[in-house]
Amino acid sequence: MERLALMVADTESKGGCYDLPENASLFEIAMVLQETAHPLKVLSVHDPEHLKDRDLATIVRIRTMLSPTSWVHDLLVEKIIGNADPIPPLMGKVLDAINSEDVDFLREVIINPVTTPDFIGFDLWAQRLAVRHMVEAFGGDAIMPFEPKVRPALAFYAGLALGQQDRNRLAASMEKVSGMPDVDDVELEEFANLLKGE
């Protein structure tokens, strides 16, 4: 579920822009909207029926809170937001913690596993927002040494904001927990190798 969001984030971290196909599904649009630096571009080229979806409207609402730039005043964006559901509880708490610099809460969100069943994965996105804020504030120290409870995909996402030297350090830190109880060694190795560029 989260892999598309990670692909988008990886593309954007390298200065690119993830391009959706014309027949993109609602799921694809939702994942790209979470991570793209160009949300208005995504909203303007796809089936307007998708824009009536309440989950998608909630994503757009959250993005306006994260990126208070000129695009939030676009008439289409304002219309979409009018259809949004309330912000999910964990997401609301993460946004509050980012604004108040509640580092302890953000660390707790990063460490605790999240298994949101819905296809949008608001809680997974909340985790990514928490770790991104921590890395922006503290660099690689925000995620190292690697805590075995942290999802390898989340560690990879954090690494996208780091230089290659710190990515290599993070990958080595992840590999040190291989073989520990409740650690998926295959997934761990996969994301560690991606951080190393292998």
mmCIF file of C-alpha atoms in Angstrom:
data_model
loop_
_atom_site.group_PDB
_atom_site.id
_atom_site.type_symbol
_atom_site.label_atom_id
_atom_site.label_comp_id
_atom_site.label_asym_id
_atom_site.label_seq_id
_atom_site.Cartn_x
_atom_site.Cartn_y
_atom_site.Cartn_z
ATOM 1 C CA MET A 1 0.000 0.000 0.000
ATOM 2 C CA GLU A 2 2.703 2.460 1.000
ATOM 3 C CA ARG A 3 5.121 1.658 -1.796
ATOM 4 C CA LEU A 4 3.592 4.096 -4.253
ATOM 5 C CA ALA A 5 3.903 6.913 -1.705
ATOM 6 C CA LEU A 6 7.566 5.958 -1.217
ATOM 7 C CA MET A 7 8.149 5.967 -4.986
ATOM 8 C CA VAL A 8 6.640 9.439 -5.234
ATOM 9 C CA ALA A 9 8.727 10.672 -2.300
ATOM 10 C CA ASP A 10 11.878 9.184 -3.832
ATOM 11 C CA THR A 11 11.188 10.876 -7.173
ATOM 12 C CA GLU A 12 10.479 14.221 -5.516
ATOM 13 C CA SER A 13 13.592 13.984 -3.310
ATOM 14 C CA LYS A 14 15.703 13.799 -6.477
ATOM 15 C CA GLY A 15 14.141 16.963 -7.875
ATOM 16 C CA GLY A 16 11.721 15.213 -10.211
ATOM 17 C CA CYS A 17 7.953 15.297 -10.424
ATOM 18 C CA TYR A 18 6.047 12.030 -10.297
ATOM 19 C CA ASP A 19 3.715 11.907 -13.312
ATOM 20 C CA LEU A 20 0.447 10.047 -13.011
ATOM 21 C CA PRO A 21 -1.058 8.249 -16.014
ATOM 22 C CA GLU A 22 -4.233 9.779 -17.452
ATOM 23 C CA ASN A 23 -6.282 6.800 -16.225
ATOM 24 C CA ALA A 24 -4.924 7.001 -12.664
ATOM 25 C CA SER A 25 -7.037 5.394 -9.979
ATOM 26 C CA LEU A 26 -8.334 7.224 -6.934
ATOM 27 C CA PHE A 27 -5.766 5.312 -4.855
ATOM 28 C CA GLU A 28 -2.896 6.540 -7.055
ATOM 29 C CA ILE A 29 -4.096 10.136 -6.911
ATOM 30 C CA ALA A 30 -4.369 9.928 -3.119
ATOM 31 C CA MET A 31 -0.844 8.560 -2.700
ATOM 32 C CA VAL A 32 0.686 11.147 -5.027
ATOM 33 C CA LEU A 33 -1.167 14.018 -3.340
ATOM 34 C CA GLN A 34 0.359 13.002 -0.010
ATOM 35 C CA GLU A 35 3.928 13.416 -1.252
ATOM 36 C CA THR A 36 4.077 15.586 -4.359
ATOM 37 C CA ALA A 37 5.427 19.121 -4.285
ATOM 38 C CA HIS A 38 2.852 19.993 -6.984
ATOM 39 C CA PRO A 39 -0.596 19.025 -5.619
ATOM 40 C CA LEU A 40 -2.523 21.445 -7.821
ATOM 41 C CA LYS A 41 -1.021 19.875 -10.939
ATOM 42 C CA VAL A 42 -2.331 16.482 -9.814
ATOM 43 C CA LEU A 43 -5.809 17.836 -9.112
ATOM 44 C CA SER A 44 -6.134 19.677 -12.410
ATOM 45 C CA VAL A 45 -5.540 16.833 -14.847
ATOM 46 C CA HIS A 46 -7.692 13.975 -13.612
ATOM 47 C CA ASP A 47 -11.294 12.808 -13.582
ATOM 48 C CA PRO A 48 -13.335 15.415 -11.681
ATOM 49 C CA GLU A 49 -15.489 12.617 -10.253
ATOM 50 C CA HIS A 50 -12.490 11.570 -8.139
ATOM 51 C CA LEU A 51 -12.479 15.005 -6.545
ATOM 52 C CA LYS A 52 -15.860 14.316 -4.936
ATOM 53 C CA ASP A 53 -14.340 11.550 -2.807
ATOM 54 C CA ARG A 54 -14.359 12.520 0.877
ATOM 55 C CA ASP A 55 -11.049 10.809 1.741
ATOM 56 C CA LEU A 56 -9.353 12.602 -1.127
ATOM 57 C CA ALA A 57 -10.876 15.879 0.024
ATOM 58 C CA THR A 58 -9.466 15.252 3.496
ATOM 59 C CA ILE A 59 -6.004 14.687 2.019
ATOM 60 C CA VAL A 60 -6.256 17.993 0.156
ATOM 61 C CA ARG A 61 -7.337 19.720 3.359
ATOM 62 C CA ILE A 62 -4.319 18.326 5.225
ATOM 63 C CA ARG A 63 -1.976 19.354 2.399
ATOM 64 C CA THR A 64 -3.241 22.939 2.653
ATOM 65 C CA MET A 65 -2.320 22.875 6.329
ATOM 66 C CA LEU A 66 1.161 21.565 5.498
ATOM 67 C CA SER A 67 1.793 23.842 2.524
ATOM 68 C CA PRO A 68 0.164 27.229 3.133
ATOM 69 C CA THR A 69 1.133 28.617 -0.263
ATOM 70 C CA SER A 70 -0.871 30.277 -3.000
ATOM 71 C CA TRP A 71 -2.333 26.995 -4.290
ATOM 72 C CA VAL A 72 -4.579 26.714 -1.218
ATOM 73 C CA HIS A 73 -6.623 29.683 -2.456
ATOM 74 C CA ASP A 74 -7.367 28.045 -5.797
ATOM 75 C CA LEU A 75 -11.131 27.865 -6.373
ATOM 76 C CA LEU A 76 -10.972 24.137 -7.154
ATOM 77 C CA VAL A 77 -9.073 23.460 -3.924
ATOM 78 C CA GLU A 78 -11.553 25.466 -1.864
ATOM 79 C CA LYS A 79 -14.431 23.544 -3.453
ATOM 80 C CA ILE A 80 -12.797 20.174 -2.735
ATOM 81 C CA ILE A 81 -12.036 21.047 0.893
ATOM 82 C CA GLY A 82 -15.717 21.791 1.457
ATOM 83 C CA ASN A 83 -16.358 18.057 1.022
ATOM 84 C CA ALA A 84 -13.659 16.939 3.491
ATOM 85 C CA ASP A 85 -14.211 14.758 6.528
ATOM 86 C CA PRO A 86 -12.732 15.738 9.903
ATOM 87 C CA ILE A 87 -8.983 15.172 10.113
ATOM 88 C CA PRO A 88 -8.260 11.660 11.468
ATOM 89 C CA PRO A 89 -7.260 11.648 15.166
ATOM 90 C CA LEU A 90 -3.594 10.597 14.873
ATOM 91 C CA MET A 91 -3.014 12.970 11.976
ATOM 92 C CA GLY A 92 -4.491 15.828 13.986
ATOM 93 C CA LYS A 93 -2.234 15.019 16.941
ATOM 94 C CA VAL A 94 0.852 14.848 14.699
ATOM 95 C CA LEU A 95 0.040 18.208 13.116
ATOM 96 C CA ASP A 96 -0.400 19.708 16.595
ATOM 97 C CA ALA A 97 2.875 18.140 17.768
ATOM 98 C CA ILE A 98 4.746 19.555 14.770
ATOM 99 C CA ASN A 99 3.377 23.025 15.478
ATOM 100 C CA SER A 100 4.194 22.808 19.191
ATOM 101 C CA GLU A 101 7.559 21.055 18.685
ATOM 102 C CA ASP A 102 6.437 18.134 20.862
ATOM 103 C CA VAL A 103 9.470 15.975 20.068
ATOM 104 C CA ASP A 104 8.615 13.234 22.579
ATOM 105 C CA PHE A 105 5.204 12.635 21.014
ATOM 106 C CA LEU A 106 6.642 12.582 17.497
ATOM 107 C CA ARG A 107 9.265 10.017 18.553
ATOM 108 C CA GLU A 108 6.508 7.860 20.030
ATOM 109 C CA VAL A 109 4.541 8.012 16.771
ATOM 110 C CA ILE A 110 7.618 6.962 14.789
ATOM 111 C CA ILE A 111 8.413 3.965 16.996
ATOM 112 C CA ASN A 112 4.923 2.546 17.392
ATOM 113 C CA PRO A 113 3.793 0.295 14.539
ATOM 114 C CA VAL A 114 0.783 1.531 12.594
ATOM 115 C CA THR A 115 -1.464 -0.841 10.663
ATOM 116 C CA THR A 116 -4.238 1.307 9.285
ATOM 117 C CA PRO A 117 -6.535 -0.881 7.161
ATOM 118 C CA ASP A 118 -8.077 1.806 4.948
ATOM 119 C CA PHE A 119 -6.622 2.267 1.487
ATOM 120 C CA ILE A 120 -5.595 5.868 2.018
ATOM 121 C CA GLY A 121 -3.540 5.021 5.110
ATOM 122 C CA PHE A 122 -3.881 8.291 7.028
ATOM 123 C CA ASP A 123 -1.969 6.916 10.014
ATOM 124 C CA LEU A 124 0.897 5.755 7.815
ATOM 125 C CA TRP A 125 1.031 9.241 6.336
ATOM 126 C CA ALA A 126 0.987 10.734 9.851
ATOM 127 C CA GLN A 127 4.021 8.607 10.700
ATOM 128 C CA ARG A 128 5.838 9.845 7.600
ATOM 129 C CA LEU A 129 5.057 13.463 8.511
ATOM 130 C CA ALA A 130 6.387 12.879 12.028
ATOM 131 C CA VAL A 131 9.648 11.326 10.870
ATOM 132 C CA ARG A 132 10.147 13.937 8.152
ATOM 133 C CA HIS A 133 9.784 16.740 10.682
ATOM 134 C CA MET A 134 12.210 15.032 13.077
ATOM 135 C CA VAL A 135 14.817 14.531 10.341
ATOM 136 C CA GLU A 136 14.489 18.149 9.220
ATOM 137 C CA ALA A 137 15.020 19.244 12.843
ATOM 138 C CA PHE A 138 17.735 16.794 13.945
ATOM 139 C CA GLY A 139 19.195 15.215 10.807
ATOM 140 C CA GLY A 140 20.151 11.546 10.885
ATOM 141 C CA ASP A 141 20.209 11.519 14.685
ATOM 142 C CA ALA A 142 16.404 11.552 14.594
ATOM 143 C CA ILE A 143 16.357 7.979 13.292
ATOM 144 C CA MET A 144 19.718 6.581 14.457
ATOM 145 C CA PRO A 145 20.585 4.277 16.023
ATOM 146 C CA PHE A 146 17.820 2.351 14.309
ATOM 147 C CA GLU A 147 15.049 1.207 16.663
ATOM 148 C CA PRO A 148 13.828 -2.333 15.726
ATOM 149 C CA LYS A 149 10.188 -1.282 16.249
ATOM 150 C CA VAL A 150 10.434 1.266 13.435
ATOM 151 C CA ARG A 151 9.089 0.066 10.102
ATOM 152 C CA PRO A 152 11.930 -0.314 7.539
ATOM 153 C CA ALA A 153 9.803 1.555 4.980
ATOM 154 C CA LEU A 154 9.571 4.493 7.374
ATOM 155 C CA ALA A 155 13.347 4.462 7.896
ATOM 156 C CA PHE A 156 13.817 4.519 4.110
ATOM 157 C CA TYR A 157 11.443 7.480 3.864
ATOM 158 C CA ALA A 158 13.453 9.300 6.536
ATOM 159 C CA GLY A 159 16.630 8.543 4.628
ATOM 160 C CA LEU A 160 15.341 10.320 1.525
ATOM 161 C CA ALA A 161 15.968 13.626 3.312
ATOM 162 C CA LEU A 162 19.575 12.694 4.150
ATOM 163 C CA GLY A 163 22.808 12.815 2.182
ATOM 164 C CA GLN A 164 24.341 9.564 0.961
ATOM 165 C CA GLN A 165 26.832 9.344 3.818
ATOM 166 C CA ASP A 166 24.030 9.491 6.400
ATOM 167 C CA ARG A 167 21.930 7.091 4.329
ATOM 168 C CA ASN A 168 24.793 4.595 4.484
ATOM 169 C CA ARG A 169 25.046 5.082 8.267
ATOM 170 C CA LEU A 170 21.311 4.504 8.620
ATOM 171 C CA ALA A 171 21.492 1.362 6.472
ATOM 172 C CA ALA A 172 24.341 0.009 8.619
ATOM 173 C CA SER A 173 22.375 0.806 11.763
ATOM 174 C CA MET A 174 19.362 -1.060 10.363
ATOM 175 C CA GLU A 175 21.465 -4.096 9.479
ATOM 176 C CA LYS A 176 22.682 -4.364 13.094
ATOM 177 C CA VAL A 177 19.181 -5.360 14.263
ATOM 178 C CA SER A 178 18.869 -8.173 11.714
ATOM 179 C CA GLY A 179 17.968 -11.428 13.440
ATOM 180 C CA MET A 180 16.306 -9.760 16.411
ATOM 181 C CA PRO A 181 12.823 -10.955 17.472
ATOM 182 C CA ASP A 182 9.922 -9.498 15.462
ATOM 183 C CA VAL A 183 12.267 -8.053 12.816
ATOM 184 C CA ASP A 184 11.431 -8.926 9.204
ATOM 185 C CA ASP A 185 14.972 -9.507 7.942
ATOM 186 C CA VAL A 186 13.944 -9.650 4.278
ATOM 187 C CA GLU A 187 12.131 -6.307 4.400
ATOM 188 C CA LEU A 188 14.909 -4.794 6.506
ATOM 189 C CA GLU A 189 17.582 -5.815 3.995
ATOM 190 C CA GLU A 190 15.504 -4.584 1.053
ATOM 191 C CA PHE A 191 15.145 -1.053 2.429
ATOM 192 C CA ALA A 192 18.711 -0.925 3.763
ATOM 193 C CA ASN A 193 19.971 -1.766 0.272
ATOM 194 C CA LEU A 194 17.747 0.913 -1.256
ATOM 195 C CA LEU A 195 19.281 3.452 1.125
ATOM 196 C CA LYS A 196 22.751 2.380 -0.016
ATOM 197 C CA GLY A 197 21.702 2.735 -3.643
ATOM 198 C CA GLU A 198 21.985 -0.978 -4.382
#
